[in-house]
Tab-separated table of C-alpha atoms and ligand atoms in Angstrom:
chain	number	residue	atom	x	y	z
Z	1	UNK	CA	140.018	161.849	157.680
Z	2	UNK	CA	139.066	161.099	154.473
Z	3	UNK	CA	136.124	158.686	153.234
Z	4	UNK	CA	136.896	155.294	152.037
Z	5	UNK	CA	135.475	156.224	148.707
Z	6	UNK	CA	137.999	159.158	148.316
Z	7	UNK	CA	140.441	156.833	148.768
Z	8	UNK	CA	139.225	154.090	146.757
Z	9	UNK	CA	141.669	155.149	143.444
Z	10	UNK	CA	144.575	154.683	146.160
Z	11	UNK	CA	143.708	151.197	146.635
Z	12	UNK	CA	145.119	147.678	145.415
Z	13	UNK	CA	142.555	146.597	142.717
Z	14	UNK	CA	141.008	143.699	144.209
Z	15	UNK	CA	140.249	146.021	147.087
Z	16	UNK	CA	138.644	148.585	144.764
Z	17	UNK	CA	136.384	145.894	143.558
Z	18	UNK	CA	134.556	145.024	147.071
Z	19	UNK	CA	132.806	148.518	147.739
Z	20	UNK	CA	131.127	148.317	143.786
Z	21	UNK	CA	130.131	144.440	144.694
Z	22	UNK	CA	128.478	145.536	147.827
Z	23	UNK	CA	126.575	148.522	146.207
Z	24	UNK	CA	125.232	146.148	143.346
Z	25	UNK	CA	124.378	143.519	145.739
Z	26	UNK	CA	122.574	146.230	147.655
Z	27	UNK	CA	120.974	147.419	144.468
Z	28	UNK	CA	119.891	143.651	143.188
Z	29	UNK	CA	118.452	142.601	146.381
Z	30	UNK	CA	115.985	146.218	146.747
Z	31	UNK	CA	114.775	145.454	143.381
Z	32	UNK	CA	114.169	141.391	144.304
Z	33	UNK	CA	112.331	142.638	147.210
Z	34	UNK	CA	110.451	145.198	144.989
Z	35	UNK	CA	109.464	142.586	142.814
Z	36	UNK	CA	108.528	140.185	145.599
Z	37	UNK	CA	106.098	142.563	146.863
Z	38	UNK	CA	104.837	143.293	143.616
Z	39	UNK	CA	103.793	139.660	142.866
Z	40	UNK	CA	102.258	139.781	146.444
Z	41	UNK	CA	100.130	142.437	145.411
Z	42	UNK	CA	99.087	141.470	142.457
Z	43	UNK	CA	97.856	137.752	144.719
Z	44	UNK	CA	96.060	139.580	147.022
Z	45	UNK	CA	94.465	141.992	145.414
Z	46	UNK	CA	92.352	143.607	147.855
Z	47	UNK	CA	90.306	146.155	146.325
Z	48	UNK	CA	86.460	145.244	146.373
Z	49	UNK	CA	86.789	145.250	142.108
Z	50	UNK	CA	89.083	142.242	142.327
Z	51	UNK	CA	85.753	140.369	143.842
Z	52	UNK	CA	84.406	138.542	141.407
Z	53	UNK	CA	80.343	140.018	142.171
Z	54	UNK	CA	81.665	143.284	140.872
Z	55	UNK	CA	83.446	141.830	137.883
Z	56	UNK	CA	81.023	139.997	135.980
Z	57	UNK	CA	77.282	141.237	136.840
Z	58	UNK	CA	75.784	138.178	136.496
Z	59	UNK	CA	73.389	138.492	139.327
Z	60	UNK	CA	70.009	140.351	138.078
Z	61	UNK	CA	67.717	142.537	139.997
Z	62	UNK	CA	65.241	139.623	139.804
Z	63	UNK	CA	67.200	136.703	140.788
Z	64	UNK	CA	67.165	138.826	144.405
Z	65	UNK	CA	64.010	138.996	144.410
Z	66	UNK	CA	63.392	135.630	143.439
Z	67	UNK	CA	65.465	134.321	145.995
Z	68	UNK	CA	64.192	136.977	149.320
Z	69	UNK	CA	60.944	135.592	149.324
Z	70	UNK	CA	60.534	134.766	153.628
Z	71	UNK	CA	56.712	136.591	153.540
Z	72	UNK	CA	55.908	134.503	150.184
Z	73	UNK	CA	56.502	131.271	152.736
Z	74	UNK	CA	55.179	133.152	156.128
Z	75	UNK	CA	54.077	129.403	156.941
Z	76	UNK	CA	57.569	127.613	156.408
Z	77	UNK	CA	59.171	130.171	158.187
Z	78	UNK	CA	57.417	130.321	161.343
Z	79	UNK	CA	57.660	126.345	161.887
Z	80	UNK	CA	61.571	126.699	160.677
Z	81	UNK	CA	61.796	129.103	163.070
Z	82	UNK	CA	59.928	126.755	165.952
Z	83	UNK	CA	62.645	124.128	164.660
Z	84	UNK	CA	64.595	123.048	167.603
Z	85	UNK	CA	68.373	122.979	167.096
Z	86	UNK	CA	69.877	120.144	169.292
Z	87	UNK	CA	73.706	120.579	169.921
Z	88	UNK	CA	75.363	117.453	171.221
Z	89	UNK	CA	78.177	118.393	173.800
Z	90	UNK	CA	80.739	115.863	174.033
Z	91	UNK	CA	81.270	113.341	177.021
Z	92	UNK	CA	84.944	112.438	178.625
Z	93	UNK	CA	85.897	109.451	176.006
Z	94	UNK	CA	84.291	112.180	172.800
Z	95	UNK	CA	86.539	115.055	174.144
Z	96	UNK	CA	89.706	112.996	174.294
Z	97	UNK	CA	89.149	111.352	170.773
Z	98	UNK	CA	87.519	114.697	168.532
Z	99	UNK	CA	90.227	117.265	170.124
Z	100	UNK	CA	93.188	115.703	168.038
Z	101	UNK	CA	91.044	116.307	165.417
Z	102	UNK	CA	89.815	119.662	166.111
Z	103	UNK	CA	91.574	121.134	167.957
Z	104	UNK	CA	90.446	124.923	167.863
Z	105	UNK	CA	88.467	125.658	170.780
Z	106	UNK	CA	86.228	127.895	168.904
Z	107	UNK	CA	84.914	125.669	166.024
Z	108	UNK	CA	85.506	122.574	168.056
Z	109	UNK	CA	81.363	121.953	169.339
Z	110	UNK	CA	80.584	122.843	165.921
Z	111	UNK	CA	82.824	120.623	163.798
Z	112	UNK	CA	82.190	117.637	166.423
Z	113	UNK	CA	78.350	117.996	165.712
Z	114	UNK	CA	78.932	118.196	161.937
Z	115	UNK	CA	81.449	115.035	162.157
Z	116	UNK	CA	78.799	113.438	164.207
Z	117	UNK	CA	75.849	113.688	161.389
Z	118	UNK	CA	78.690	112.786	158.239
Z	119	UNK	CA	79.279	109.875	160.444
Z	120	UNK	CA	75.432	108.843	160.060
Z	121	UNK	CA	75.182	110.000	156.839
Z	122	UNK	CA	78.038	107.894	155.052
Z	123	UNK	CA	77.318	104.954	157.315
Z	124	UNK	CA	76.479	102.626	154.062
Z	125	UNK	CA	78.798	104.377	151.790
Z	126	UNK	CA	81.189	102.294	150.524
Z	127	UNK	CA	84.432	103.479	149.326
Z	128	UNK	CA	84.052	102.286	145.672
Z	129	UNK	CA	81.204	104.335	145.279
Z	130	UNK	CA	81.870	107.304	146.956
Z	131	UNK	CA	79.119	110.474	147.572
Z	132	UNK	CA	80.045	113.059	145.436
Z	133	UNK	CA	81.386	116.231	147.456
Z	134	UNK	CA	82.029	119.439	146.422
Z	135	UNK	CA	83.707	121.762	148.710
Z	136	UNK	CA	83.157	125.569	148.504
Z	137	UNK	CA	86.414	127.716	149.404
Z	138	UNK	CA	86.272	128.293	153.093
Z	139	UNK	CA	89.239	128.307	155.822
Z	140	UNK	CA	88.900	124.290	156.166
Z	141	UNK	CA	87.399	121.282	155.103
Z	142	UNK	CA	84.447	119.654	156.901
Z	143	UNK	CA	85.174	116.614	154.687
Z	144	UNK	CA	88.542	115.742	155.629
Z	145	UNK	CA	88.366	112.790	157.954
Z	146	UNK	CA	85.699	111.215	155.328
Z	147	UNK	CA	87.721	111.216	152.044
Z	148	UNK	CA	87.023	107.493	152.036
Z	149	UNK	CA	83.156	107.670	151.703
Z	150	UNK	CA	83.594	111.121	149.807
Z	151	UNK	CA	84.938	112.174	146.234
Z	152	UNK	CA	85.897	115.906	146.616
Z	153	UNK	CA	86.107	118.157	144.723
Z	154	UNK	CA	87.010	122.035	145.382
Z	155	UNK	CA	86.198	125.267	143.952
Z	156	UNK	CA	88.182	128.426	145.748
Z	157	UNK	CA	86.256	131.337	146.953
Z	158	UNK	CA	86.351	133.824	145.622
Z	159	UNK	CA	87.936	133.291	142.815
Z	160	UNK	CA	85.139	131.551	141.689
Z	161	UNK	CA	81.882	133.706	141.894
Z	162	UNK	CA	79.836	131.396	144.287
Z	163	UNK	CA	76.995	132.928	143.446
Z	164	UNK	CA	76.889	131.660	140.321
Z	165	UNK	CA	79.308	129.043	139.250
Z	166	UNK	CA	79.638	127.257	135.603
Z	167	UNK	CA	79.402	123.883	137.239
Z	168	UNK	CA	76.108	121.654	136.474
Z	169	UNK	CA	72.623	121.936	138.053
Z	170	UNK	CA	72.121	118.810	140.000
Z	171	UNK	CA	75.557	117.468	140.545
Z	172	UNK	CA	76.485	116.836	143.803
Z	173	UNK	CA	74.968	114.066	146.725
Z	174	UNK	CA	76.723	116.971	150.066
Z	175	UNK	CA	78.506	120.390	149.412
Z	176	UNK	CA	80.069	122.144	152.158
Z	177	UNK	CA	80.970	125.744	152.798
Z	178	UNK	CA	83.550	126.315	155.757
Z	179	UNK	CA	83.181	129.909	157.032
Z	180	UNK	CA	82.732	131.550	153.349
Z	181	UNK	CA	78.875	132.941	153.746
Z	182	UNK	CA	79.580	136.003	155.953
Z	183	UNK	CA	82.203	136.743	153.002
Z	184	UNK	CA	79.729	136.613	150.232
Z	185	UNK	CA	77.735	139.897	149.307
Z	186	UNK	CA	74.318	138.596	148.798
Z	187	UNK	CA	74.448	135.206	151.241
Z	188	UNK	CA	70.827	133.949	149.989
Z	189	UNK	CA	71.860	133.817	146.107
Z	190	UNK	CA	74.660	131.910	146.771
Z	191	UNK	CA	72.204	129.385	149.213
Z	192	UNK	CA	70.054	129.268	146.024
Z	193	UNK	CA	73.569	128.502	144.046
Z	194	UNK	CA	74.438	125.777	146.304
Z	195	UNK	CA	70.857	124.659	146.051
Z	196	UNK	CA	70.949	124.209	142.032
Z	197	UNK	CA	74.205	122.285	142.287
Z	198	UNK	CA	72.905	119.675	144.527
Z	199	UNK	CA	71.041	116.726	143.368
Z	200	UNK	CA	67.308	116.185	144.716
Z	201	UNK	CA	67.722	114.995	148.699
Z	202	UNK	CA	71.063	116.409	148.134
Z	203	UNK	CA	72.671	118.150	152.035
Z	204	UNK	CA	74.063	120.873	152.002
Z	205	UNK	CA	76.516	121.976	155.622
Z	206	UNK	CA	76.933	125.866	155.900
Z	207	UNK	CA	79.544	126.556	158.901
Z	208	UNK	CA	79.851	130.436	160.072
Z	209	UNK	CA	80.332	132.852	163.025
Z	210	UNK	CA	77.294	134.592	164.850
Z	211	UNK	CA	80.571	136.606	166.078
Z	212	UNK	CA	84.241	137.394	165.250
Z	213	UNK	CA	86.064	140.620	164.779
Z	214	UNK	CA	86.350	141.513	161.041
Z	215	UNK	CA	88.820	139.066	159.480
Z	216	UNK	CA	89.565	137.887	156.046
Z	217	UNK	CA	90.898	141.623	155.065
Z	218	UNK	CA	94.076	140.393	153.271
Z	219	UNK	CA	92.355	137.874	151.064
Z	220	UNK	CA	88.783	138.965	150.976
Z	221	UNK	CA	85.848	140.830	152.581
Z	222	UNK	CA	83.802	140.735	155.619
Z	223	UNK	CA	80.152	141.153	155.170
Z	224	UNK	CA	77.545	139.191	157.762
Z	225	UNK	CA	77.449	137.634	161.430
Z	226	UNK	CA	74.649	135.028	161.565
Z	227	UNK	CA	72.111	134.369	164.240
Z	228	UNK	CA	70.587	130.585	164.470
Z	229	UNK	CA	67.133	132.709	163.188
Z	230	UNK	CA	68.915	133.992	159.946
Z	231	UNK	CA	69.863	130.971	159.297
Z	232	UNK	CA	66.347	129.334	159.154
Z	233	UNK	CA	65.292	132.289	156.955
Z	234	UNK	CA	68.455	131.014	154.752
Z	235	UNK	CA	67.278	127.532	154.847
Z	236	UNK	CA	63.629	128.556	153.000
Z	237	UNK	CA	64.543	127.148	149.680
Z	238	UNK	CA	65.411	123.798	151.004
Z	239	UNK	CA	62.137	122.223	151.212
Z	240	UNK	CA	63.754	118.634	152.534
Z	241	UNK	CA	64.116	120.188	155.720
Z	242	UNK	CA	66.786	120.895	158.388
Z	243	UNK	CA	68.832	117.774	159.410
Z	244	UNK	CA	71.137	119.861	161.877
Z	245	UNK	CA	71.546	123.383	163.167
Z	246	UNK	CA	72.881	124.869	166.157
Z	247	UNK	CA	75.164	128.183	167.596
Z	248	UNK	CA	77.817	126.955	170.484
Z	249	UNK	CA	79.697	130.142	172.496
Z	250	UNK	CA	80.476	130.902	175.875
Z	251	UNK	CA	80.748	134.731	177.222
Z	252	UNK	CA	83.955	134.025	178.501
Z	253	UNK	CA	85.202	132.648	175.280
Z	254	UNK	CA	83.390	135.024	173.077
Z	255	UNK	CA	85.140	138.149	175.739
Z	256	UNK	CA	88.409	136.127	175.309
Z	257	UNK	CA	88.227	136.537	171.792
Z	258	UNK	CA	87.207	140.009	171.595
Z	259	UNK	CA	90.348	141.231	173.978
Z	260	UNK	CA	93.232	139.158	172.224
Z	261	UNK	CA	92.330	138.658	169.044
Z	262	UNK	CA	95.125	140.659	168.011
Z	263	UNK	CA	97.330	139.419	170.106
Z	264	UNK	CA	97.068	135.517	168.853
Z	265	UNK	CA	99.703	133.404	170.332
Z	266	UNK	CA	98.384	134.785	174.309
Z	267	UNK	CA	94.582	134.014	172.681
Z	268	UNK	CA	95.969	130.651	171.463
Z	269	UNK	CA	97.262	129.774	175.145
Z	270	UNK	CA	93.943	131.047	176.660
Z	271	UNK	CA	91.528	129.251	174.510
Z	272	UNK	CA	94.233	126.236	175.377
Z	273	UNK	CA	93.377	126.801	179.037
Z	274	UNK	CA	89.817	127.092	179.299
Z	275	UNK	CA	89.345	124.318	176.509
Z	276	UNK	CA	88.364	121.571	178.885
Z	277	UNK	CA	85.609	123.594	180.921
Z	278	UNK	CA	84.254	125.758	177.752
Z	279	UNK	CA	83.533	123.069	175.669
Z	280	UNK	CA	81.337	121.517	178.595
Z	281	UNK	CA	78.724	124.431	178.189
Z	282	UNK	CA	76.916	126.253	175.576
Z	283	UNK	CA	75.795	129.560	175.903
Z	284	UNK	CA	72.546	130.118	173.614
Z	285	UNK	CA	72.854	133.969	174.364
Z	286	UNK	CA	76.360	134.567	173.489
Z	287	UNK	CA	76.795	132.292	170.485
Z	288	UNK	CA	80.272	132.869	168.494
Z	289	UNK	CA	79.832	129.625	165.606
Z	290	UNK	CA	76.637	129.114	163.908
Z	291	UNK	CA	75.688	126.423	161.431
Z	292	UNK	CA	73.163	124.671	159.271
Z	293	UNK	CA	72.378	121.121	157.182
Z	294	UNK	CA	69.991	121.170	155.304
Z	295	UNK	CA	68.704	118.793	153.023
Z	296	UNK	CA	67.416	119.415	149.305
U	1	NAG	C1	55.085	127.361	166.090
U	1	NAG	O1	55.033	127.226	167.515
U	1	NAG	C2	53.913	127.858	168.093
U	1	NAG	C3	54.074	127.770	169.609
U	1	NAG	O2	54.383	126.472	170.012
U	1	NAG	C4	52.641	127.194	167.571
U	1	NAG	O3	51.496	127.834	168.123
U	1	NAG	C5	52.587	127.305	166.072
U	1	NAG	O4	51.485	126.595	165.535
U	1	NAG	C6	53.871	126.757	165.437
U	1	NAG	N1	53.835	127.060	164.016
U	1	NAG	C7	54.120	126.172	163.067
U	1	NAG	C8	53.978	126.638	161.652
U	1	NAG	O5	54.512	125.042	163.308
U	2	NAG	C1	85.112	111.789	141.215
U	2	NAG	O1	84.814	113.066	140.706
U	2	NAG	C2	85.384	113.331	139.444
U	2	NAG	C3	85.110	114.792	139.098
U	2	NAG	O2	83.750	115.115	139.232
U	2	NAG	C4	84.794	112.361	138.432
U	2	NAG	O3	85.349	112.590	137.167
U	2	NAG	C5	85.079	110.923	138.882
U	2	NAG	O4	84.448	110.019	138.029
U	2	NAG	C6	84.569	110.700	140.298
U	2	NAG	N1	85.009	109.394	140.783
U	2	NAG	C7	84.209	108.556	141.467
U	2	NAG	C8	84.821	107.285	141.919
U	2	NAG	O5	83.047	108.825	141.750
U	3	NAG	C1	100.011	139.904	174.352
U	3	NAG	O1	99.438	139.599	175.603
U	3	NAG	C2	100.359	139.370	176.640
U	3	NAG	C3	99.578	138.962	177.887
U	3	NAG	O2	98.636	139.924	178.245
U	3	NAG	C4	101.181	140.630	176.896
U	3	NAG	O3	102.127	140.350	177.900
U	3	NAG	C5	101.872	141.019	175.601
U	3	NAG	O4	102.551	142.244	175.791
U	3	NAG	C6	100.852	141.173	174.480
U	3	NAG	N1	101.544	141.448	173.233
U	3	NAG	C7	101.176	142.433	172.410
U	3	NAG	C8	101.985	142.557	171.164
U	3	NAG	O5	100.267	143.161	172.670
C-alpha cells in the first residue's frame, strides 16, 4: 500500500491542504516550546556566576575579617552562648487558632514563637504610624499577619546582593529574613549588612534550618545548616542583645523528612498526621528550624 503522502497529488485540494497544516502546526508549536524553555532558562539561571557575590566583588578581604571577630569578644560570646533560648509550645486553644495560620508542621513552633514576640513588639503601634519593615527575600514572610502595625518593604534574594545592598545605613525599626542565610555565601557579612540597615534598637528576626536536605537548587544555592550555638556566634555584632532564639525538631519528624522528602504529597500527609502530637514536644537534640531576634 502506498503512503498517504504518495498519494497526496491524487487528492481533492482541500484534502491536500490538511497534512501541510498539521506539519506546520507541528513545526510552530516545537519552536513555542523551544522558546518557552529558553525564557525559563534564562529566569533561572543556575550557574553559581548568575549569584550576585560572584558578579560584583564588592566584599573585601577585610570586611571578613572585620566581621569574624568571635575571639576579639571571647567575653560576649561565652555569656551569648550561656543565653538560654526559651521556646513556647503552644496549649489546646494556641494550636487551634496559629495552625490556620501556619500550617506547615515544620516551621509551625518556630513561626508561632516569632508571631508571639511581633505581637509584643507592635503592641503600641498604631497603624498611622507604622514600624518600618524591610523584608529580605526568603520563602515567606514573617510579617504577614502584621501589615497593619508594619510598612514593608521587600528586596528579593538574590537578586539583590544581601551582603551589601544600596539601601541606607540606619533605615529600618525590624527586618526579617525567612530561610535566606543558609543560601548566602558568607552568612556573617550579610548579619553585619542587616545590622547597618537597621536603626539603633532596631530587631532584626533570622529564621533557618539546623536540617533539611539540599533545596533551593532551581533558584539558588545551598550553603549552611545552623546550630542554636552558630547562631549566638552570628548574633556578636548585635550588642542590644538577644530578644528570642530557639531550634524546635522532633526525630521522628526530622526521619520523616529525610525518607520522603522527595516524595512530597506522602510527606505532606505524614507531617498532616503526626501534626497534633509533634508539635507538643521539642527535641533539643534533633533540631530541624533554628532562629534568632536580636536587637541592635
Ligand atoms: C557562663 O556560665 C558559666 C556556668 O554557669 C559561668 O561560670 C560563667 O561565668 C558564665 N559566663 C558569662 C560570661 O556569663
Ligand atoms: C512606607 O515606606 C515607604 C518606602 O520606604 C515610604 O516612602 C513611606 O513614606 C512609608 N509610609 C509610612 C506610612 O511610613
Ligand atoms: C510515595 O510514597 C508512597 C507511600 O510510601 C508510595 O506508595 C509511592 O509509590 C511513593 N511515590 C514515589 C514516586 O516514590
Amino acid at each position: 500500500m502506498r503512503s498517504a503522502w504518495f498519494s497526496l497529488p491524487s487528492l481533492p485540494r482541500h484534502k491536500r491542504v490538511q497534512p501541510v497544516l498539521y506539519a506546520l502546526v507541528t513545526l510552530l508549536s516545537l519552536l513555542c516550546s523551544v522558546s518557552l524553555y529558553a525564557v525559563y532558562a534564562l529566569l533561572h539561571d543556575r550557574s553559581a556566576a548568575s549569584f550576585p557575590i560572584f558578579s560584583s566583588r564588592t566584599i573585601t578581604a577585610q570586611q571578613l575579617l572585620d566581621a569574624y571577630h568571635p575571639l576579639d569578644n571571647a567575653e560576649q560570646l561565652e555569656s551569648r552562648l550561656n543565653h538560654t533560648c526559651r521556646v513556647t509550645l503552644p496549649d489546646t486553644e494556641q494550636l487551634t487558632r496559629f495552625r490556620k495560620l501556619y500550617p506547615s508542621l515544620s516551621r509551625f513552633i518556630m513561626y508561632f514563637n516569632v508571631h508571639l514576640l511581633l505581637e509584643e513588639h507592635t503592641k503600641h503601634v498604631l497603624p498611622s504610624q507604622p514600624l518600618q519593615a524591610l523584608q529580605l527575600g526568603g520563602s515567606f514572610s514573617v510579617f504577614q499577619n502584621f501589615e497593619d502595625k508594619l510598612n514593608i518593604s521587600e528586596t528579593q534574594y538574590p537578586q539583590v546582593d544581601i551582603h551589601r545592598t544600596n539601601l541606607p545605613s540606619n533605615s529600618y525599626d525590624i527586618i526579617g529574613a525567612d530561610q535566606v542565610i543558609e543560601h548566602v555565601l558568607f552568612p556573617q557579612l550579610a548579619i553585619m549588612e542587616i545590622h547597618r540597615l537597621l536603626r539603633p534598637d532596631g530587631i532584626a528576626i533570622l529564621t533557618t534550618c539546623a536540617y533539611n536536605p539540599v533545596h533551593g537548587k532551581t533558584a539558588f544555592l545551598d550553603f549552611w545548616r545552623f546550630m542554636r550555638d552558630g547562631l549566638m556566634v552570628l548574633s556578636l555584632p548585635f550588642r542590644g542583645g538577644v530578644l528570642q532564639c530557639g531550634t524546635w525538631g522532633t526525630s521522628k519528624m526530622v526521619s520523616t523528612r529525610a525518607k520522603y522528602y522527595y516524595n512530597s504529597s506522602y510527606e505532606k500527609k505524614l507531617f498532616g498526621e503526626m501534626f497534633e502530637s509533634e508539635v507538643r514536644v521539642n527535641d533539643l537534640d534533633n533540631p530541624f528550624q533554628s532562629w534568632i531576634v536580636l536587637r541592635k
